[in-house]
CSV table of C-alpha atoms (C1' of nucleotides) in Angstrom, one decimal:
chain,number,residue,atom,x,y,z
P,1,UNK,CA,-0.1,0.1,0.1
P,2,UNK,CA,1.5,3.2,-1.0
P,3,UNK,CA,1.8,5.7,1.7
P,4,UNK,CA,3.0,9.3,1.7
P,5,UNK,CA,4.9,10.7,4.5
P,6,UNK,CA,4.1,14.2,5.9
P,7,UNK,CA,6.8,16.5,4.9
P,8,UNK,CA,6.2,18.9,7.5
P,9,UNK,CA,9.6,18.6,9.3
P,10,UNK,CA,11.5,16.8,6.9
P,11,UNK,CA,14.0,18.6,4.8
P,12,UNK,CA,14.6,17.4,1.2
P,13,UNK,CA,18.1,17.9,0.0
P,14,UNK,CA,18.4,19.8,-3.1
P,15,UNK,CA,20.0,17.0,-4.9
P,16,UNK,CA,17.0,14.8,-4.3
P,17,UNK,CA,14.6,17.4,-5.5
P,18,UNK,CA,16.3,18.1,-8.6
P,19,UNK,CA,16.0,14.4,-9.4
P,20,UNK,CA,12.0,14.4,-9.0
P,21,UNK,CA,11.4,15.8,-12.2
P,22,UNK,CA,13.6,13.2,-13.9
P,23,UNK,CA,11.7,10.3,-12.2
P,24,UNK,CA,8.4,11.9,-13.3
P,25,UNK,CA,9.7,12.0,-16.8
P,26,UNK,CA,10.8,8.4,-16.9
P,27,UNK,CA,7.5,7.3,-15.3
P,28,UNK,CA,5.4,9.2,-17.7
P,29,UNK,CA,7.3,7.5,-20.6
P,30,UNK,CA,6.6,4.1,-19.1
P,31,UNK,CA,3.1,4.9,-18.4
P,32,UNK,CA,2.7,6.0,-21.7
P,33,UNK,CA,4.1,2.8,-23.1
P,34,UNK,CA,1.6,1.0,-21.1
P,35,UNK,CA,4.1,-0.8,-18.5
P,36,UNK,CA,2.6,-2.0,-15.5
P,37,UNK,CA,5.5,-2.4,-13.0
P,38,UNK,CA,9.0,-1.3,-12.7
P,39,UNK,CA,11.6,-2.1,-10.0
P,40,UNK,CA,14.2,0.4,-8.7
P,41,UNK,CA,16.9,-1.7,-10.5
P,42,UNK,CA,15.1,-1.2,-13.8
P,43,UNK,CA,14.0,2.3,-13.6
P,44,UNK,CA,17.3,3.3,-12.2
P,45,UNK,CA,19.3,1.8,-14.7
P,46,UNK,CA,17.3,3.4,-17.6
P,47,UNK,CA,17.9,7.0,-15.6
P,48,UNK,CA,21.6,6.0,-15.2
P,49,UNK,CA,21.7,6.4,-11.3
P,50,UNK,CA,22.0,3.5,-8.7
P,51,UNK,CA,19.0,1.7,-7.4
P,52,UNK,CA,20.0,2.5,-3.9
P,53,UNK,CA,20.0,6.1,-4.7
P,54,UNK,CA,16.5,5.9,-6.3
P,55,UNK,CA,15.1,4.0,-3.3
P,56,UNK,CA,16.9,6.4,-0.8
P,57,UNK,CA,15.4,9.3,-2.7
P,58,UNK,CA,11.5,8.0,-2.5
P,59,UNK,CA,12.0,7.2,1.1
P,60,UNK,CA,12.2,11.0,2.0
P,61,UNK,CA,8.4,11.1,0.9
P,62,UNK,CA,7.0,7.6,1.8
P,63,UNK,CA,6.7,4.0,0.9
P,64,UNK,CA,5.4,3.5,-2.5
P,65,UNK,CA,6.5,-0.1,-3.7
P,66,UNK,CA,6.1,-3.7,-2.5
P,67,UNK,CA,8.6,-6.1,-1.6
P,68,UNK,CA,9.3,-8.8,-4.0
P,69,UNK,CA,7.4,-6.9,-6.7
P,70,UNK,CA,8.6,-3.5,-7.4
P,71,UNK,CA,6.6,-0.4,-8.1
P,72,UNK,CA,3.2,0.1,-10.0
P,73,UNK,CA,4.0,2.5,-12.8
P,74,UNK,CA,0.7,4.3,-12.3
P,75,UNK,CA,0.8,5.0,-8.5
P,76,UNK,CA,4.3,5.8,-8.2
P,77,UNK,CA,3.7,8.4,-11.2
P,78,UNK,CA,0.9,9.8,-9.5
P,79,UNK,CA,2.6,9.9,-6.0
P,80,UNK,CA,5.5,11.7,-7.8
P,81,UNK,CA,2.8,14.0,-9.7
P,82,UNK,CA,1.2,15.2,-6.2
P,83,UNK,CA,4.6,15.5,-4.4
P,84,UNK,CA,5.6,17.8,-7.4
P,85,UNK,CA,2.5,19.8,-7.2
P,86,UNK,CA,1.6,19.2,-10.6
P,87,UNK,CA,-1.9,18.0,-9.8
P,88,UNK,CA,-3.0,21.6,-9.2
P,89,UNK,CA,-3.1,24.5,-11.2
P,90,UNK,CA,-1.0,27.7,-11.1
P,91,UNK,CA,-1.7,31.4,-12.5
P,92,UNK,CA,1.3,32.6,-13.8
P,93,UNK,CA,2.3,36.5,-15.1
P,94,UNK,CA,5.3,36.8,-17.6
P,95,UNK,CA,7.2,39.9,-18.0
P,96,UNK,CA,9.0,40.4,-21.1
P,97,UNK,CA,7.4,39.2,-24.2
P,98,UNK,CA,10.5,38.5,-26.3
P,99,UNK,CA,11.2,35.4,-28.0
P,100,UNK,CA,11.9,33.6,-24.9
P,101,UNK,CA,9.0,34.8,-23.2
P,102,UNK,CA,6.8,33.7,-26.4
P,103,UNK,CA,8.4,30.3,-26.2
P,104,UNK,CA,7.4,29.9,-22.6
P,105,UNK,CA,4.1,31.1,-23.2
P,106,UNK,CA,3.2,29.1,-26.3
P,107,UNK,CA,4.8,25.7,-24.8
P,108,UNK,CA,2.2,23.2,-25.0
P,109,UNK,CA,3.1,21.1,-21.9
P,110,UNK,CA,3.0,24.2,-19.5
P,111,UNK,CA,-0.7,24.5,-20.4
P,112,UNK,CA,-1.4,20.7,-20.5
P,113,UNK,CA,-0.2,20.6,-16.7
P,114,UNK,CA,-1.7,23.5,-14.7
P,115,UNK,CA,0.4,26.3,-15.4
P,116,UNK,CA,-1.9,29.2,-16.7
P,117,UNK,CA,-0.6,32.4,-18.0
P,118,UNK,CA,-3.0,35.1,-17.1
P,119,UNK,CA,-1.2,38.3,-17.7
P,120,UNK,CA,1.5,39.2,-20.1
P,121,UNK,CA,3.9,42.6,-19.7
P,122,UNK,CA,6.2,44.3,-21.8
P,123,UNK,CA,7.4,47.9,-22.3
P,124,UNK,CA,7.9,48.1,-25.9
P,125,UNK,CA,5.1,50.2,-27.4
P,126,UNK,CA,4.9,48.1,-30.7
P,127,UNK,CA,3.9,45.1,-28.2
P,128,UNK,CA,1.8,46.8,-25.9
P,129,UNK,CA,-2.2,46.4,-26.8
P,130,UNK,CA,-1.4,43.4,-29.2
P,131,UNK,CA,-2.2,39.9,-28.4
P,132,UNK,CA,-0.3,36.6,-28.2
P,133,UNK,CA,-1.9,33.2,-27.6
P,134,UNK,CA,-5.2,34.9,-26.5
P,135,UNK,CA,-3.7,37.5,-24.1
P,136,UNK,CA,-3.3,41.0,-24.3
P,137,UNK,CA,0.1,42.6,-24.0
P,138,UNK,CA,0.0,45.1,-21.2
P,139,UNK,CA,2.5,47.8,-20.0
P,140,UNK,CA,4.7,46.9,-17.2
P,141,UNK,CA,3.6,49.8,-15.3
P,142,UNK,CA,0.1,48.3,-14.9
P,143,UNK,CA,1.7,45.2,-13.2
P,144,UNK,CA,1.2,46.4,-9.9
P,145,UNK,CA,-2.5,47.0,-10.2
P,146,UNK,CA,-3.0,43.7,-12.0
P,147,UNK,CA,-1.9,41.9,-9.2
P,148,UNK,CA,-4.2,43.3,-6.6
P,149,UNK,CA,-7.1,42.2,-8.9
P,150,UNK,CA,-5.8,38.8,-9.8
P,151,UNK,CA,-3.9,36.5,-7.5
P,152,UNK,CA,-0.9,34.9,-9.2
P,153,UNK,CA,1.2,31.9,-8.0
P,154,UNK,CA,4.4,32.5,-10.2
P,155,UNK,CA,5.7,35.5,-12.0
P,156,UNK,CA,8.2,34.8,-14.9
P,157,UNK,CA,11.1,37.2,-15.8
P,158,UNK,CA,12.0,36.9,-19.2
P,159,UNK,CA,13.2,40.6,-19.3
P,160,UNK,CA,16.7,42.2,-19.8
P,161,UNK,CA,18.8,41.9,-16.5
P,162,UNK,CA,18.7,45.9,-16.0
P,163,UNK,CA,15.3,45.7,-15.3
P,164,UNK,CA,14.8,42.3,-13.4
P,165,UNK,CA,15.2,43.5,-10.0
P,166,UNK,CA,12.5,46.2,-10.4
P,167,UNK,CA,10.3,43.5,-11.7
P,168,UNK,CA,10.9,41.4,-8.9
P,169,UNK,CA,10.3,44.0,-6.4
P,170,UNK,CA,6.9,44.7,-8.1
P,171,UNK,CA,5.9,41.0,-8.1
P,172,UNK,CA,7.0,40.7,-4.2
P,173,UNK,CA,4.9,43.8,-3.3
P,174,UNK,CA,2.0,42.5,-5.3
P,175,UNK,CA,2.2,39.2,-3.1
P,176,UNK,CA,3.6,36.8,-5.7
P,177,UNK,CA,5.1,33.9,-3.7
P,178,UNK,CA,7.5,32.4,-6.5
P,179,UNK,CA,9.6,33.9,-9.2
P,180,UNK,CA,10.8,31.9,-12.1
P,181,UNK,CA,14.0,34.1,-13.3
P,182,UNK,CA,15.3,33.9,-16.9
P,183,UNK,CA,17.5,37.1,-16.4
P,184,UNK,CA,21.1,36.5,-16.2
P,185,UNK,CA,21.2,38.2,-12.8
P,186,UNK,CA,20.7,37.5,-9.3
P,187,UNK,CA,17.6,38.7,-7.4
P,188,UNK,CA,17.3,40.0,-4.1
P,189,UNK,CA,14.0,39.3,-2.4
P,190,UNK,CA,12.4,39.0,1.2
P,191,UNK,CA,13.0,35.6,3.1
P,192,UNK,CA,10.1,33.1,2.2
P,193,UNK,CA,9.8,34.3,-1.5
P,194,UNK,CA,10.9,31.3,-3.8
P,195,UNK,CA,13.4,32.3,-6.7
P,196,UNK,CA,14.1,29.7,-9.4
P,197,UNK,CA,16.7,30.9,-11.8
P,198,UNK,CA,17.2,29.3,-15.2
P,199,UNK,CA,20.3,30.8,-16.5
P,200,UNK,CA,20.5,29.5,-20.1
P,201,UNK,CA,23.8,31.3,-20.8
P,202,UNK,CA,25.6,29.5,-17.8
P,203,UNK,CA,24.5,26.2,-19.1
P,204,UNK,CA,26.2,27.3,-22.4
P,205,UNK,CA,29.5,28.3,-20.8
P,206,UNK,CA,29.3,25.2,-18.9
P,207,UNK,CA,29.5,23.1,-22.4
P,208,UNK,CA,32.2,25.6,-23.5
P,209,UNK,CA,34.3,24.6,-20.4
P,210,UNK,CA,33.5,21.2,-20.9
P,211,UNK,CA,34.5,21.3,-24.6
P,212,UNK,CA,38.0,22.7,-23.8
P,213,UNK,CA,38.4,20.4,-20.6
P,214,UNK,CA,37.9,17.0,-21.9
P,215,UNK,CA,37.2,14.7,-18.9
P,216,UNK,CA,37.9,11.3,-18.3
P,217,UNK,CA,35.2,10.6,-16.2
P,218,UNK,CA,31.6,10.1,-17.8
P,219,UNK,CA,30.3,12.5,-20.4
P,220,UNK,CA,26.6,13.3,-20.1
P,221,UNK,CA,25.5,15.9,-17.6
P,222,UNK,CA,22.0,17.1,-17.1
P,223,UNK,CA,21.6,20.9,-16.5
P,224,UNK,CA,20.4,22.3,-13.4
P,225,UNK,CA,22.5,24.7,-10.9
P,226,UNK,CA,21.9,26.4,-7.5
P,227,UNK,CA,22.8,29.1,-5.5
Y,1,UNK,CA,51.6,37.0,-10.5
Y,2,UNK,CA,48.6,34.9,-11.6
Y,3,UNK,CA,49.5,31.5,-12.7
Y,4,UNK,CA,47.3,29.1,-14.4
Y,5,UNK,CA,47.7,25.4,-13.5
Y,6,UNK,CA,47.7,22.6,-16.3
Y,7,UNK,CA,44.2,20.9,-16.0
Y,8,UNK,CA,45.6,17.7,-17.7
Y,9,UNK,CA,45.2,15.3,-15.0
Y,10,UNK,CA,43.0,17.2,-12.6
Y,11,UNK,CA,39.5,16.2,-12.4
Y,12,UNK,CA,37.2,19.5,-11.7
Y,13,UNK,CA,34.3,18.5,-9.7
Y,14,UNK,CA,30.7,19.3,-11.1
Y,15,UNK,CA,30.0,21.5,-8.3
Y,16,UNK,CA,32.9,23.8,-9.2
Y,17,UNK,CA,32.4,23.8,-12.8
Y,18,UNK,CA,28.9,25.0,-12.3
Y,19,UNK,CA,30.1,27.9,-10.0
Y,20,UNK,CA,32.5,29.2,-12.7
Y,21,UNK,CA,29.8,31.1,-14.7
Y,22,UNK,CA,28.5,32.6,-11.7
Y,23,UNK,CA,32.1,34.0,-10.8
Y,24,UNK,CA,32.4,35.1,-14.4
Y,25,UNK,CA,29.2,37.1,-14.3
Y,26,UNK,CA,30.0,38.9,-10.9
Y,27,UNK,CA,33.4,39.6,-12.2
Y,28,UNK,CA,32.0,41.1,-15.4
Y,29,UNK,CA,29.7,43.5,-13.6
Y,30,UNK,CA,32.6,44.6,-11.1
Y,31,UNK,CA,34.9,45.4,-14.2
Y,32,UNK,CA,32.0,47.2,-15.8
Y,33,UNK,CA,31.8,49.2,-12.8
Y,34,UNK,CA,35.5,49.8,-13.1
Y,35,UNK,CA,36.3,48.1,-9.6
Y,36,UNK,CA,40.0,47.3,-9.6
Y,37,UNK,CA,40.5,44.9,-6.6
Y,38,UNK,CA,38.3,42.6,-4.8
Y,39,UNK,CA,39.2,40.0,-1.9
Y,40,UNK,CA,37.7,36.6,-1.6
Y,41,UNK,CA,35.7,37.8,1.2
Y,42,UNK,CA,33.9,40.5,-0.7
Y,43,UNK,CA,33.3,38.5,-4.0
Y,44,UNK,CA,31.9,35.7,-2.0
Y,45,UNK,CA,29.7,37.6,-0.1
Y,46,UNK,CA,28.2,39.2,-2.9
Y,47,UNK,CA,27.6,35.7,-4.6
Y,48,UNK,CA,26.3,34.3,-1.2
Y,49,UNK,CA,28.9,31.4,-0.9
Y,50,UNK,CA,31.7,31.3,1.6
Y,51,UNK,CA,35.1,32.8,0.8
Y,52,UNK,CA,36.7,29.2,1.6
Y,53,UNK,CA,34.7,27.8,-1.0
Y,54,UNK,CA,35.7,30.4,-3.7
Y,55,UNK,CA,39.5,30.2,-2.8
Y,56,UNK,CA,39.0,26.5,-3.0
Y,57,UNK,CA,37.3,26.6,-6.2
Y,58,UNK,CA,39.9,28.8,-7.7
Y,59,UNK,CA,42.7,26.6,-6.6
Y,60,UNK,CA,41.9,23.9,-8.9
Y,61,UNK,CA,42.9,26.3,-11.9
Y,62,UNK,CA,45.8,28.0,-10.4
Y,63,UNK,CA,46.9,31.1,-8.5
Y,64,UNK,CA,45.3,34.2,-9.2
Y,65,UNK,CA,45.5,36.6,-6.2
Y,66,UNK,CA,48.0,38.3,-4.1
Y,67,UNK,CA,48.4,37.8,-0.3
Y,68,UNK,CA,47.4,40.9,1.6
Y,69,UNK,CA,45.6,42.5,-1.5
Y,70,UNK,CA,43.1,39.8,-2.9
Y,71,UNK,CA,42.4,39.6,-6.7
Y,72,UNK,CA,42.8,42.3,-9.5
Y,73,UNK,CA,39.3,42.1,-11.0
Y,74,UNK,CA,40.7,42.5,-14.5
Y,75,UNK,CA,43.1,39.5,-14.0
Y,76,UNK,CA,40.9,37.3,-12.5
Y,77,UNK,CA,38.0,37.9,-15.2
Y,78,UNK,CA,40.4,37.1,-17.7
Y,79,UNK,CA,41.5,34.0,-16.2
Y,80,UNK,CA,38.0,32.8,-15.9
Y,81,UNK,CA,37.1,33.7,-19.2
Y,82,UNK,CA,39.9,31.7,-20.7
Y,83,UNK,CA,39.1,28.7,-18.2
Y,84,UNK,CA,35.6,28.9,-19.6
Y,85,UNK,CA,36.8,28.7,-23.0
Y,86,UNK,CA,35.2,32.3,-23.8
Y,87,UNK,CA,38.4,33.6,-25.5
Y,88,UNK,CA,37.8,31.6,-28.6
Y,89,UNK,CA,35.0,31.1,-31.1
Y,90,UNK,CA,32.5,28.6,-31.7
Y,91,UNK,CA,30.4,27.3,-34.6
Y,92,UNK,CA,27.1,26.2,-33.8
Y,93,UNK,CA,24.1,24.7,-35.7
Y,94,UNK,CA,20.5,25.0,-34.2
Y,95,UNK,CA,18.0,22.2,-35.2
Y,96,UNK,CA,14.4,23.4,-34.6
Y,97,UNK,CA,13.6,27.1,-35.3
Y,98,UNK,CA,10.6,27.5,-32.9
Y,99,UNK,CA,10.3,30.5,-30.6
Y,100,UNK,CA,13.0,29.1,-28.3
Y,101,UNK,CA,15.3,28.4,-31.1
Y,102,UNK,CA,14.7,31.9,-32.2
Y,103,UNK,CA,15.2,33.2,-28.8
Y,104,UNK,CA,18.7,31.6,-28.8
Y,105,UNK,CA,19.7,32.5,-32.3
Y,106,UNK,CA,18.8,36.3,-31.8
Y,107,UNK,CA,20.3,36.3,-28.0
Y,108,UNK,CA,22.7,39.2,-28.1
Y,109,UNK,CA,25.2,37.9,-25.6
Y,110,UNK,CA,25.8,34.7,-27.4
Y,111,UNK,CA,27.1,36.4,-30.6
Y,112,UNK,CA,29.0,38.9,-28.7
Y,113,UNK,CA,30.9,36.4,-27.0
Y,114,UNK,CA,32.1,33.7,-29.5
Y,115,UNK,CA,29.4,31.8,-30.3
Y,116,UNK,CA,28.2,32.0,-34.0
Y,117,UNK,CA,25.3,30.2,-35.4
Y,118,UNK,CA,26.3,28.8,-38.8
Y,119,UNK,CA,23.5,26.9,-39.8
Y,120,UNK,CA,19.5,26.7,-38.9
Y,121,UNK,CA,17.5,23.5,-39.6
Y,122,UNK,CA,13.8,22.9,-39.5
Y,123,UNK,CA,11.1,20.4,-41.2
Y,124,UNK,CA,8.4,22.9,-41.4
Y,125,UNK,CA,7.6,23.7,-45.1
Y,126,UNK,CA,6.6,27.0,-43.9
Y,127,UNK,CA,9.8,27.7,-42.5
Y,128,UNK,CA,12.2,26.2,-45.2
Y,129,UNK,CA,13.8,28.5,-47.6
Y,130,UNK,CA,13.1,31.8,-45.2
Y,131,UNK,CA,15.5,33.7,-43.5
Y,132,UNK,CA,16.1,34.2,-39.6
Y,133,UNK,CA,18.7,36.6,-38.4
Y,134,UNK,CA,20.4,36.5,-41.8
Y,135,UNK,CA,20.6,33.0,-42.1
Y,136,UNK,CA,18.6,30.5,-44.3
Y,137,UNK,CA,16.5,27.9,-42.6
Y,138,UNK,CA,17.4,24.6,-44.3
Y,139,UNK,CA,15.6,21.2,-44.4
Y,140,UNK,CA,16.6,18.7,-41.6
Y,141,UNK,CA,17.6,16.0,-44.0
Y,142,UNK,CA,20.4,18.4,-45.5
Y,143,UNK,CA,22.1,18.5,-41.9
Y,144,UNK,CA,24.5,15.8,-42.4
Y,145,UNK,CA,25.6,17.2,-45.9
Y,146,UNK,CA,26.1,20.5,-44.2
Y,147,UNK,CA,28.2,19.0,-41.3
Y,148,UNK,CA,30.4,17.7,-43.9
Y,149,UNK,CA,31.2,20.9,-45.5
Y,150,UNK,CA,31.3,23.2,-42.4
Y,151,UNK,CA,32.8,21.9,-39.2
Y,152,UNK,CA,30.5,22.4,-36.1
Y,153,UNK,CA,31.5,22.7,-32.6
Y,154,UNK,CA,28.2,22.7,-31.0
Y,155,UNK,CA,24.8,21.5,-32.1
Y,156,UNK,CA,21.6,22.9,-30.5
Y,157,UNK,CA,18.4,20.8,-30.3
Y,158,UNK,CA,15.5,22.8,-30.0
Y,159,UNK,CA,13.1,20.5,-31.5
Y,160,UNK,CA,10.4,18.2,-30.0
Y,161,UNK,CA,11.4,15.4,-27.9
Y,162,UNK,CA,10.1,12.7,-30.6
Y,163,UNK,CA,13.0,13.8,-33.0
Y,164,UNK,CA,15.5,14.7,-30.5
Y,165,UNK,CA,17.6,11.3,-30.6
Y,166,UNK,CA,17.7,11.3,-34.4
Y,167,UNK,CA,19.0,14.6,-34.6
Y,168,UNK,CA,21.6,14.0,-32.2
Y,169,UNK,CA,22.6,10.9,-34.2
Y,170,UNK,CA,23.1,12.8,-37.4
Y,171,UNK,CA,25.1,15.6,-35.4
Y,172,UNK,CA,27.3,12.9,-33.8
Y,173,UNK,CA,27.8,11.0,-37.2
Y,174,UNK,CA,28.7,14.3,-38.6
Y,175,UNK,CA,31.5,14.7,-35.9
Y,176,UNK,CA,29.8,17.6,-33.7
Y,177,UNK,CA,31.8,17.0,-30.3
Y,178,UNK,CA,29.1,18.8,-28.3
Y,179,UNK,CA,25.4,19.0,-28.1
Y,180,UNK,CA,23.3,21.6,-26.2
Y,181,UNK,CA,20.0,19.9,-25.7
Y,182,UNK,CA,16.7,21.7,-24.9
Y,183,UNK,CA,14.2,18.9,-25.7
Y,184,UNK,CA,12.7,17.3,-22.5
Y,185,UNK,CA,14.4,13.8,-23.2
Y,186,UNK,CA,17.5,11.9,-22.6
Y,187,UNK,CA,20.0,11.7,-25.3
Y,188,UNK,CA,22.3,8.6,-26.1
Y,189,UNK,CA,25.5,9.4,-27.4
Y,190,UNK,CA,28.8,7.7,-27.6
Y,191,UNK,CA,31.5,8.2,-24.8
Y,192,UNK,CA,33.4,11.3,-25.4
Y,193,UNK,CA,30.5,13.5,-26.9
Y,194,UNK,CA,29.5,16.3,-24.6
Y,195,UNK,CA,25.9,16.6,-23.8
Y,196,UNK,CA,24.6,19.6,-21.7
Y,197,UNK,CA,20.8,19.6,-21.3
Y,198,UNK,CA,18.9,22.7,-20.0
Y,199,UNK,CA,15.5,21.2,-19.4
Y,200,UNK,CA,13.4,24.2,-18.7
Y,201,UNK,CA,10.4,22.2,-17.7
Y,202,UNK,CA,12.1,20.6,-15.1
Y,203,UNK,CA,12.9,24.0,-13.6
Y,204,UNK,CA,9.4,24.7,-13.6
Y,205,UNK,CA,8.6,21.5,-11.7
Y,206,UNK,CA,11.3,22.3,-9.0
Y,207,UNK,CA,9.5,25.8,-8.3
Y,208,UNK,CA,6.3,23.7,-8.1
Y,209,UNK,CA,7.6,21.4,-5.7
Y,210,UNK,CA,9.2,24.3,-3.5
Y,211,UNK,CA,5.8,26.4,-3.8
Y,212,UNK,CA,4.2,23.2,-2.1
Y,213,UNK,CA,6.8,22.4,0.3
Y,214,UNK,CA,7.8,25.4,2.2
Y,215,UNK,CA,11.1,24.8,3.2
Y,216,UNK,CA,12.7,26.2,6.7
Y,217,UNK,CA,16.0,26.6,4.9
Y,218,UNK,CA,17.4,29.5,2.6
Y,219,UNK,CA,15.0,30.6,0.1
Y,220,UNK,CA,17.0,31.4,-3.3
Y,221,UNK,CA,18.2,28.6,-5.5
Y,222,UNK,CA,19.9,28.9,-8.8
Y,223,UNK,CA,18.9,26.3,-11.6
Y,224,UNK,CA,21.4,24.0,-13.1
Y,225,UNK,CA,21.0,20.3,-12.8
Y,226,UNK,CA,23.1,17.0,-14.1
Y,227,UNK,CA,22.7,13.6,-15.0
G,1,DT,C1',7.1,-21.8,0.8
G,2,DA,C1',11.0,-19.6,-2.1
G,3,DG,C1',12.4,-15.7,-4.7
G,4,DA,C1',12.3,-11.2,-5.3
G,5,DT,C1',12.7,-6.5,-4.2
G,6,DT,C1',11.7,-2.9,-0.9
G,7,DG,C1',12.7,0.5,2.9
G,8,DT,C1',16.3,1.7,5.9
G,9,DT,C1',20.7,1.4,8.5
G,10,DA,C1',25.8,1.8,8.1
G,11,DA,C1',29.7,2.5,5.5
G,12,DT,C1',31.9,5.1,2.1
G,13,DC,C1',32.9,9.0,-0.7
G,14,DG,C1',33.0,13.9,-1.9
G,15,DA,C1',32.2,18.4,-1.3
G,16,DT,C1',32.2,22.4,2.1
G,17,DT,C1',34.1,24.9,5.8
G,18,DA,C1',37.7,26.2,9.2
G,19,DA,C1',42.0,27.0,10.3
G,20,DC,C1',46.5,28.8,9.3
G,21,DA,C1',51.2,29.1,7.7
G,22,DA,C1',53.0,31.7,3.8
G,23,DT,C1',53.7,35.8,2.2
G,24,DC,C1',52.5,40.4,-0.4
J,1,DT,C1',57.6,46.2,9.5
J,2,DA,C1',52.5,45.1,10.6
J,3,DG,C1',48.4,44.1,8.6
J,4,DA,C1',45.7,41.5,5.3
J,5,DT,C1',44.7,37.9,2.7
J,6,DT,C1',46.0,34.4,-0.2
J,7,DG,C1',46.5,29.0,-1.2
J,8,DT,C1',46.2,24.8,1.0
J,9,DT,C1',45.8,21.1,4.5
J,10,DA,C1',42.8,19.1,7.9
J,11,DA,C1',38.4,18.6,9.9
J,12,DT,C1',33.4,18.6,9.2
J,13,DC,C1',29.5,17.9,7.0
J,14,DG,C1',26.2,15.9,3.8
J,15,DA,C1',25.3,12.9,-0.1
J,16,DT,C1',25.7,8.4,-2.3
J,17,DT,C1',26.4,3.5,-2.1
J,18,DA,C1',26.3,-1.1,-0.2
J,19,DA,C1',24.2,-4.3,2.5
J,20,DC,C1',20.5,-6.5,4.9
J,21,DA,C1',16.5,-7.5,7.6
J,22,DA,C1',11.6,-7.2,6.8
J,23,DT,C1',8.1,-8.6,3.9
J,24,DC,C1',5.2,-9.3,-0.3
DNA sequence: TAGATTGTTAATCGATTAACAATC
DNA sequence: TAGATTGTTAATCGATTAACAATC
């Protein structure tokens, strides 16, 4: 019987947290293929980690398997969906409707999960007033007002680094609890506000480093860094 | 006197490697501001790590400071530029000219450093033959030929996950030594080929997890994960 | 029941931090 | 010279792996 632990006073290590989406992705693929059961050995081999690590990771959240059998793909997939919070919906605003912003807004798998964009903001007069994906692009100086009327879970910053901090300040003042930042800059936010940086250019620099420093060790590295 | 070590038989830990772009970014900001010197204490405090860690990290590559003085911003910035391989140029091809692909091709700071896109590929008949940023968009089935004529350092995959592996195979067969993968899927490549994944959707899932699991620990986390 | 595989505890490994001698 | 700060060694901390009793 799958049993989920309360997480109230358990601290989940960063490294574990970052592997959850990987489990989710592989389980989703197995589910789509109609596979019913999987052992920690099988799944971990596909992913390229040890079975120990996978079982240890899952143990932070509960017991989802069955001795002698393994895991029901469907059950484990659902468990991780809930652990990741992918069973609910989120309201998002996005500031900076450039190519990257448009890529995020139109990315179908975000909408297919519960990530709903409800406001787009930019300062370019050529964009303001036009529509993208059925949403009006509004001036950034109306963001504060917008946040008063419509509660938002996640603010996405795809604007230039020079204005990223100002935007973050407006989001925080407007009560947005989490910021997804693509600007290549750090953000100062009060304690309790969640910031997740996705620094695309840092990923390219790591690639460049690796090209110039042939490693003897294994060669495939997934991207996700932390501060 | 700054002295760079040979890296021939030193293995640089992943964690150290992922912090290099962060040092680079902060040093770039100091340089732009005209700051001449910085101590490990000052710089590490800005970044939010310990001075020990920063000095330990740098020691993998050489000695760049001066006792009693600290580091010359200009020298350390140049040293890290070279360590990251940002002093040379790279030829890139990009496969999948959707919004994300266009965002990368038109991102000015890639071109300003040495990252030069020399070929764009897509399979959409509406795109093939048209131009973006001065480059013709070519059919994917001409990629193999293209790679024979024009040596490429980095292949960027911004295509749907279903075709990502096929594209990777063509890149590898064409002698491309490094792949920058944005498709939400793992790639199988021969040993020695470098793959850097930037899974944007995993970053969003981590954000969602953190929204649902209030941590007591510190709140700001930079993104970059590994496989 | 016998075989398989989990969940968890203990051992190992690697990364971070502290401390300090070297030295500018 | 005295003060400051590096580069590096040693100590601590955390994450990964191995091992195994519990049990389906």
